[in-house]
Coordinates of C-alpha atoms in Angstrom, one line a residue:
M52 CA 104.4 117.3 104.1
M53 CA 105.1 114.3 102.2
S54 CA 108.6 112.9 102.4
K55 CA 110.9 113.4 99.4
L56 CA 111.8 109.8 99.7
L57 CA 108.2 108.8 98.9
V58 CA 106.9 108.5 95.2
R59 CA 103.2 107.7 94.7
P60 CA 101.6 106.4 91.7
H61 CA 99.5 108.5 89.1
A62 CA 96.8 107.6 86.6
P63 CA 98.3 105.8 83.6
D64 CA 99.8 107.9 80.8
A65 CA 99.5 107.0 77.2
S66 CA 102.2 104.3 77.6
G67 CA 100.4 102.8 80.6
S68 CA 103.1 104.1 83.1
V69 CA 101.8 104.8 86.5
L70 CA 105.2 105.6 88.3
E71 CA 108.6 106.5 87.0
I72 CA 111.9 107.2 88.9
T73 CA 114.9 108.3 86.9
P74 CA 118.4 109.0 88.3
Q75 CA 117.6 112.7 87.5
S76 CA 114.3 112.7 89.4
A77 CA 115.9 110.7 92.3
G78 CA 119.0 112.9 92.5
W79 CA 121.3 109.8 92.2
S80 CA 123.4 108.1 89.6
H81 CA 122.3 104.5 89.0
V82 CA 118.9 103.2 89.7
G83 CA 115.9 103.6 87.4
F84 CA 112.4 102.2 88.1
Q85 CA 109.1 102.4 86.3
V86 CA 105.6 100.6 86.8
V87 CA 103.4 100.0 83.7
K88 CA 99.9 98.7 83.8
L89 CA 98.5 97.3 80.5
A90 CA 95.1 95.7 79.5
A91 CA 95.1 92.6 77.5
G92 CA 96.3 93.4 73.9
E93 CA 98.3 96.6 74.8
T94 CA 101.9 96.8 74.1
F95 CA 104.7 98.7 75.8
E96 CA 108.0 99.2 73.9
G97 CA 111.5 100.3 75.3
S98 CA 115.1 100.8 74.5
D99 CA 118.0 102.7 76.0
P100 CA 121.4 103.0 74.5
A101 CA 123.2 103.1 77.9
R102 CA 121.0 101.3 80.3
E103 CA 120.2 97.7 80.9
T104 CA 116.7 96.6 82.0
C105 CA 115.2 93.8 83.9
V106 CA 111.6 93.3 82.8
V107 CA 109.5 91.9 85.6
V108 CA 105.8 90.7 84.8
M109 CA 104.8 91.1 88.4
S110 CA 101.3 89.9 87.7
G111 CA 99.4 88.6 84.6
T112 CA 100.8 87.0 81.6
A113 CA 102.7 88.9 78.8
E114 CA 104.5 88.1 75.6
V115 CA 108.1 89.6 75.6
T116 CA 110.5 90.1 72.8
A117 CA 114.0 91.5 73.1
G118 CA 116.0 92.3 69.9
E119 CA 115.3 89.4 67.6
V120 CA 114.3 86.9 70.3
S121 CA 110.8 86.1 71.4
F122 CA 110.4 84.5 74.8
G123 CA 106.7 83.8 74.3
A124 CA 104.2 84.1 77.1
I125 CA 105.7 84.5 80.5
G126 CA 104.5 85.3 84.0
G127 CA 101.0 84.1 84.9
R128 CA 100.4 84.8 88.6
T129 CA 97.2 86.3 89.6
S130 CA 98.9 88.8 92.0
V131 CA 102.4 89.6 93.5
F132 CA 101.1 87.6 96.7
E133 CA 100.7 84.2 94.7
D134 CA 103.3 81.7 95.6
K135 CA 104.8 81.7 92.2
A136 CA 107.8 83.4 90.5
P137 CA 107.2 86.4 88.3
G138 CA 108.0 86.4 84.6
A139 CA 111.3 88.1 84.0
V140 CA 113.6 88.9 81.1
Y141 CA 117.0 90.6 81.3
V142 CA 117.6 93.1 78.5
P143 CA 121.1 94.6 77.9
A144 CA 121.6 98.1 77.0
A145 CA 120.8 99.2 73.3
T146 CA 118.5 96.3 72.9
A147 CA 114.9 97.1 71.9
Y148 CA 112.2 95.2 73.7
A149 CA 108.4 94.9 73.6
V150 CA 105.9 93.6 76.1
T151 CA 102.4 92.6 75.0
A152 CA 99.7 91.9 77.6
V153 CA 98.0 88.7 77.2
T154 CA 95.9 89.4 80.2
A155 CA 96.0 92.5 82.3
I156 CA 99.5 92.9 83.6
E157 CA 101.5 94.8 86.2
L158 CA 104.9 95.4 84.8
A159 CA 108.2 96.6 86.4
L160 CA 111.1 98.0 84.4
C161 CA 114.2 98.0 86.5
T162 CA 117.2 99.8 85.1
A163 CA 120.9 100.7 85.6
P164 CA 123.8 102.0 83.5
G165 CA 125.0 99.2 81.2
K166 CA 127.1 98.4 78.1
P167 CA 125.7 97.3 74.6
G168 CA 126.5 94.0 73.4
G169 CA 125.0 91.6 76.0
Q170 CA 122.7 88.8 75.5
A171 CA 118.9 89.1 76.3
R172 CA 117.6 86.1 78.2
L173 CA 114.6 84.7 79.9
I174 CA 115.1 84.3 83.9
A175 CA 113.5 80.9 84.4
E176 CA 111.2 80.3 87.3
A177 CA 113.6 77.5 88.5
D178 CA 116.2 80.2 89.0
M179 CA 113.9 82.2 91.4
P180 CA 113.2 79.8 94.1
R181 CA 111.4 81.1 97.3
E182 CA 113.7 81.3 100.3
T183 CA 112.6 81.9 103.9
R184 CA 114.9 84.4 105.8
G185 CA 114.8 85.2 109.5
K186 CA 112.8 83.7 112.3
G187 CA 109.8 84.6 114.5
T188 CA 108.4 88.0 113.7
N189 CA 111.4 88.6 111.5
T190 CA 110.6 85.9 109.0
R191 CA 110.0 87.0 105.3
L192 CA 109.9 85.2 102.0
V193 CA 112.3 86.1 99.3
R194 CA 112.9 85.5 95.6
N195 CA 116.2 86.7 94.0
I196 CA 115.2 87.7 90.5
L197 CA 118.6 89.0 89.3
P198 CA 121.2 88.3 92.0
E199 CA 124.9 89.1 91.8
T200 CA 125.6 85.5 90.7
A201 CA 123.6 86.1 87.5
P202 CA 125.1 88.0 84.6
A203 CA 124.4 91.9 84.4
D204 CA 126.3 95.0 84.4
G205 CA 125.0 96.7 87.5
L206 CA 121.4 95.6 88.4
L207 CA 120.3 93.6 91.5
V208 CA 116.7 92.8 91.6
V209 CA 114.7 90.9 94.4
E210 CA 111.2 90.6 95.7
V211 CA 110.1 90.0 99.3
I212 CA 106.9 89.2 101.0
T213 CA 106.7 90.2 104.7
P214 CA 103.7 88.7 106.5
G215 CA 101.5 90.9 108.5
G216 CA 102.9 91.8 111.9
H217 CA 106.6 91.0 110.8
W218 CA 109.7 93.1 110.2
S219 CA 111.8 93.1 107.0
S220 CA 115.1 94.5 106.1
Y221 CA 115.7 94.1 109.7
P222 CA 117.8 94.5 111.8
P223 CA 118.3 97.7 110.2
H224 CA 121.1 97.5 107.6
K225 CA 122.8 100.0 105.0
H226 CA 124.9 99.7 102.0
D227 CA 126.0 103.3 101.2
T228 CA 129.8 103.3 101.6
A229 CA 132.4 101.6 99.5
A230 CA 134.5 99.7 101.9
E231 CA 136.4 96.7 100.4
G232 CA 135.0 93.4 101.5
E233 CA 133.0 95.2 104.2
E234 CA 130.2 97.3 102.5
T235 CA 129.2 98.3 98.9
A236 CA 127.5 101.5 97.9
L237 CA 124.1 100.8 96.3
E238 CA 121.2 103.0 95.6
E239 CA 117.8 101.3 96.2
T240 CA 114.1 101.5 95.5
Y241 CA 111.4 99.7 97.4
Y242 CA 108.0 99.2 95.4
H243 CA 105.4 98.4 98.0
R244 CA 102.1 96.4 97.5
L245 CA 99.7 95.5 100.3
N246 CA 97.3 92.7 100.8
P247 CA 94.4 93.7 101.3
P248 CA 95.3 96.9 99.4
Q249 CA 93.7 99.3 101.9
G250 CA 96.5 98.6 104.3
F251 CA 99.7 100.4 105.1
A252 CA 103.1 99.8 106.3
F253 CA 106.2 101.8 107.6
Q254 CA 109.7 102.3 106.5
R255 CA 112.3 104.3 108.3
V256 CA 115.4 105.6 106.4
Y257 CA 118.1 106.9 108.6
T258 CA 121.8 107.4 108.8
D259 CA 124.3 107.1 111.7
D260 CA 124.6 110.8 112.3
R261 CA 120.7 111.3 111.7
S262 CA 121.3 113.9 108.9
L263 CA 118.7 111.7 107.1
D264 CA 116.1 110.3 109.5
E265 CA 112.5 109.8 108.0
T266 CA 109.7 107.4 108.8
V267 CA 107.4 107.0 105.8
C268 CA 103.9 105.5 105.8
V269 CA 103.6 103.5 102.7
Q270 CA 100.4 102.6 100.9
D271 CA 99.7 100.2 98.0
G272 CA 101.7 101.2 95.0
D273 CA 104.1 103.5 96.7
V274 CA 107.9 103.6 96.2
V275 CA 110.4 104.6 98.8
M276 CA 113.9 105.7 97.6
V277 CA 116.8 104.8 99.7
P278 CA 119.8 107.0 98.6
R279 CA 121.7 106.2 101.8
G280 CA 121.2 104.9 105.3
Y281 CA 119.4 102.1 107.2
H282 CA 116.0 101.3 105.8
P283 CA 113.9 98.7 107.9
V284 CA 110.3 98.0 107.1
G285 CA 107.4 97.0 109.3
A286 CA 104.1 95.4 108.2
P287 CA 101.1 95.9 110.6
H288 CA 98.9 92.9 111.8
G289 CA 96.5 91.9 109.1
Y290 CA 98.3 93.3 106.2
D291 CA 100.9 91.3 104.2
L292 CA 103.4 93.5 102.5
Y293 CA 105.2 92.8 99.1
Y294 CA 108.1 94.8 97.9
L295 CA 110.3 94.8 94.8
N296 CA 113.8 96.0 95.4
V297 CA 116.1 97.4 92.7
M298 CA 119.7 98.0 93.6
A299 CA 122.7 99.4 91.7
G300 CA 125.9 101.2 92.3
P301 CA 129.5 101.4 91.2
H302 CA 130.3 97.6 92.1
R303 CA 127.7 94.9 91.6
K304 CA 127.8 93.3 94.9
W305 CA 125.6 93.3 97.9
I306 CA 127.5 93.7 101.0
F307 CA 125.7 95.4 103.8
R308 CA 126.3 96.6 107.4
N309 CA 123.9 96.2 110.2
D310 CA 123.2 99.1 112.5
P311 CA 125.6 98.4 115.4
A312 CA 123.0 99.4 118.0
H313 CA 120.6 96.6 116.7
D314 CA 123.2 94.0 115.5
W315 CA 122.8 92.0 118.7
I316 CA 119.5 90.6 117.4
M317 CA 121.4 88.7 114.8
R318 CA 123.6 87.0 117.4
Q319 CA 120.6 85.7 119.6
A320 CA 120.4 81.8 119.9

């Protein structure tokens, strides 16, 4: 039986959407996530009076407009595994936007509750440098697309590449409890891509009391929803893993707590 935390893509609908998660479908309050695939020349349009959007051109080149502002052609990487930042535009609530594919594109629409009146803006490639985190087989490559240091109402967006044979979101950590200065409550989605695409990876989602404890085998294009609990990811030898994270909650700050059983790993010399 398939995990309730796992969402698989489907054939494109009339808008090009291949996967959509709403707060209603997820059973939570904040995070929305959609993947759209467009052929060259096709356009996707969106607007939500009460939700902000981070438009991420994960691969390909697209022309993006938001409100009266045109950002021209953005993106340009051949795949999510190319060492280059994606194209990204922040769109506040109640601002209409349009994305027209210059080449075939894979588009992520990351949403959270927001207030109208904000300013749409291009997120420059220079503001998304690649960082290396961890060491040994815990090394992974991170790009912060919309970190808490950048303006937004609730959204946090980041992409990560975990080389084959490595672990990520590890040691296991969680952010499901509001504890001032110690932990924030954030819902999260993981959109997974694999290289080569026939590969697989594993993600475990579990709580301290094990009332939630699921290990999910993810394939290329799958999403894992993390409503609560720790959520480490492992990539098998031979298959690099990309994931795009969307987080949002009552307070726009990422403060996590490691699983006490495994926190010793962080204290190794």
